[in-house]
Amino acid sequence: MTVTPSTWNPGSWRELRALQQPEWPDRAAAEAVVQRLRTSPPLVFAGEARALRENLAKAIDRRAFLLQAGDCVESFNELSTQRIREKLKIMLQMSAVLTYGATLPVVKLGRMAGQFTKPRSDAFELVDGEEIPSFRGHMVNSDEPTAAARIPDPQRMLEGYNQSASTLNLLRAFTKGGYADLTQVHMWNKDFVASSPEGQRYLRLAEDIERALAFMAACGIDLAAERRLHEVDVFTCHEGLLLDYEEGLTRRDSLTGDWYDCSAHLLWIGERTRGADDAHVEFFSGVHNPLGCKLGPTATPDDAIALCERLNPLRVPGRLTFYARMGAEAVRDLLPPLLRAVRDEGHPVLWACDPMHANTIRTADGTKTRSFDTIMRELEGFFAACWESGVWPGGVHLEFTGEDVTECLGGADDVLEEHLSSRYETLLDPRLNARQSLDLAFRLAELMGRRPS
Ligand code: PEP
Ligand code: CO
């Protein structure tokens, strides 16, 4: 149980300051779409959201690790079976590496099936000397660089709902229908990854896992009967940014009578919208899903405590995850005061690291990128800060893709600045490619292996 304040209802956020919302040109048309969403089937179920919360509670308790990853923003133009499968594959590979390397279950949470909206630092951008509204994700406007294409269109919320439903359907089929079977551990090694040093390293790990399974079978354990070897749970999440959409998908659970936002299992509040007295925190305070919240370099210990009090007053373990995104240089200084404040107040928070969003740089020609080494340095700083404060570093939040893109620099692949333009496909932030992701998983497993007992 969490708690819904008595003044709360799914629309109570409308009384408060709501940052980063589109100005729909026709408010009545937007309201009609929200009404349509209210009568549409939920995308996820309350019981599933509770299962995720219980898994996250285990991660607080040092009995699991959270792997949250996916695109910066999903695209309406890229709904393909192959892309979803490739993303799932790399997530399964990374999970195998972390589970085996760190001997901990991995909670798998895809930034998928609903990650269609983006907060923007600048409301406008300059294109060929003309100022046009910024792209805010396909659920709001088009990424095409014209003023007309950037006008918010509420019908896009319905398209986002439909695309989320198809993605989820495929994800459920893959994860429950044999594809994620641990006996397929070899198969997840993709062609272009398999030949690389990380791919080879993964191959050896897959062989170890297969030997372990054969050993268990030889001991008389009926592997075929063990459901957990043949199916996995992959939960979904996105930034709960567009409040019209989130409100439209909010339902009362028939079993408990509690409110759930049925657009995804976990919703997170972004760095730009986490004001404790603002609309986003109000809205999410009343739904019972597990929640996340980003904490960037300007977050103070008081901010962190205020968010704990607003979002998890009953102190339910697994309800609230904080993602520290401080930057590789700042994390060692800025994170410990937050960790200590939350620890000393006794709030059960899962601490995870987003090593991506405070480490974005631009090359000389203006291309947005991130360096693999900097990402690793923030992760190392995060682990060190947590251990020093007696807090469990419980997870990571990454932007990745299963494709062979060139968006982030470095890694074993050694993507150089001059390579960036060859396969730069992201709509917004640069993502780790499949090889860089696998490389990161091995290094993360090593980092976790160094944990003080
Ligand atoms: C994101 O996760 O894509 C994002 C925009 O992050 P943040 O709110 O931390 O900037
Ligand atoms: Co991003």
mmCIF file of N, CA and C and ligand atoms in Angstrom, residues 72 111 115 118-119 239 268 270-272 294 325 354 357 399 429, ligand 1:
data_model
loop_
_atom_site.group_PDB
_atom_site.id
_atom_site.type_symbol
_atom_site.label_atom_id
_atom_site.label_comp_id
_atom_site.label_asym_id
_atom_site.label_seq_id
_atom_site.Cartn_x
_atom_site.Cartn_y
_atom_site.Cartn_z
ATOM 1 N N CYS A 72 16.468 7.066 -25.939
ATOM 2 C CA CYS A 72 16.174 8.368 -25.345
ATOM 3 C C CYS A 72 14.715 8.676 -25.630
ATOM 4 N N ARG A 111 12.990 1.169 -21.241
ATOM 5 C CA ARG A 111 12.449 2.491 -21.633
ATOM 6 C C ARG A 111 11.782 2.237 -22.967
ATOM 7 N N GLN A 115 7.816 5.603 -24.440
ATOM 8 C CA GLN A 115 8.785 6.689 -24.233
ATOM 9 C C GLN A 115 8.733 7.629 -25.450
ATOM 10 N N LYS A 118 9.370 14.285 -24.720
ATOM 11 C CA LYS A 118 10.650 14.811 -24.247
ATOM 12 C C LYS A 118 10.522 16.198 -23.641
ATOM 13 N N PRO A 119 11.164 16.389 -22.493
ATOM 14 C CA PRO A 119 11.292 17.753 -21.972
ATOM 15 C C PRO A 119 12.401 18.449 -22.767
ATOM 16 N N GLU A 239 9.238 8.374 -19.149
ATOM 17 C CA GLU A 239 9.105 9.587 -18.349
ATOM 18 C C GLU A 239 7.634 10.001 -18.369
ATOM 19 N N TRP A 268 8.714 7.742 -14.454
ATOM 20 C CA TRP A 268 9.651 8.582 -13.710
ATOM 21 C C TRP A 268 9.400 10.057 -13.986
ATOM 22 N N GLY A 270 11.109 13.691 -14.500
ATOM 23 C CA GLY A 270 12.396 14.148 -15.035
ATOM 24 C C GLY A 270 13.010 15.264 -14.208
ATOM 25 N N GLU A 271 14.249 15.555 -14.554
ATOM 26 C CA GLU A 271 15.028 16.573 -13.851
ATOM 27 C C GLU A 271 14.355 17.951 -13.925
ATOM 28 N N ARG A 272 13.661 18.221 -15.025
ATOM 29 C CA ARG A 272 13.092 19.561 -15.215
ATOM 30 C C ARG A 272 11.713 19.730 -14.590
ATOM 31 N N LYS A 294 14.515 11.767 -11.284
ATOM 32 C CA LYS A 294 15.896 12.134 -11.568
ATOM 33 C C LYS A 294 16.354 13.183 -10.569
ATOM 34 N N ARG A 325 22.057 11.808 -11.524
ATOM 35 C CA ARG A 325 22.666 12.135 -12.827
ATOM 36 C C ARG A 325 23.426 13.440 -12.628
ATOM 37 N N ASP A 354 22.071 7.291 -13.412
ATOM 38 C CA ASP A 354 21.917 7.619 -14.836
ATOM 39 C C ASP A 354 23.213 8.325 -15.241
ATOM 40 N N HIS A 357 22.874 11.537 -18.752
ATOM 41 C CA HIS A 357 22.301 12.852 -19.042
ATOM 42 C C HIS A 357 23.103 14.054 -18.568
ATOM 43 N N GLU A 399 20.778 4.891 -21.774
ATOM 44 C CA GLU A 399 20.182 5.038 -23.102
ATOM 45 C C GLU A 399 20.983 4.174 -24.058
ATOM 46 N N ASP A 429 18.981 12.163 -27.902
ATOM 47 C CA ASP A 429 20.261 11.942 -27.228
ATOM 48 C C ASP A 429 21.009 10.735 -27.800
HETATM 49 C C1 PEP B 1 15.873 11.406 -20.159
HETATM 50 O O1 PEP B 1 15.960 10.490 -19.338
HETATM 51 O O2 PEP B 1 15.812 11.212 -21.397
HETATM 52 C C2 PEP B 1 15.946 12.820 -19.689
HETATM 53 C C3 PEP B 1 15.459 13.820 -20.396
HETATM 54 O O3 PEP B 1 16.560 12.917 -18.522
HETATM 55 P P1 PEP B 1 16.680 14.135 -17.463
HETATM 56 O O4 PEP B 1 15.280 14.442 -17.006
HETATM 57 O O5 PEP B 1 17.522 13.526 -16.394
HETATM 58 O O6 PEP B 1 17.341 15.269 -18.166
#
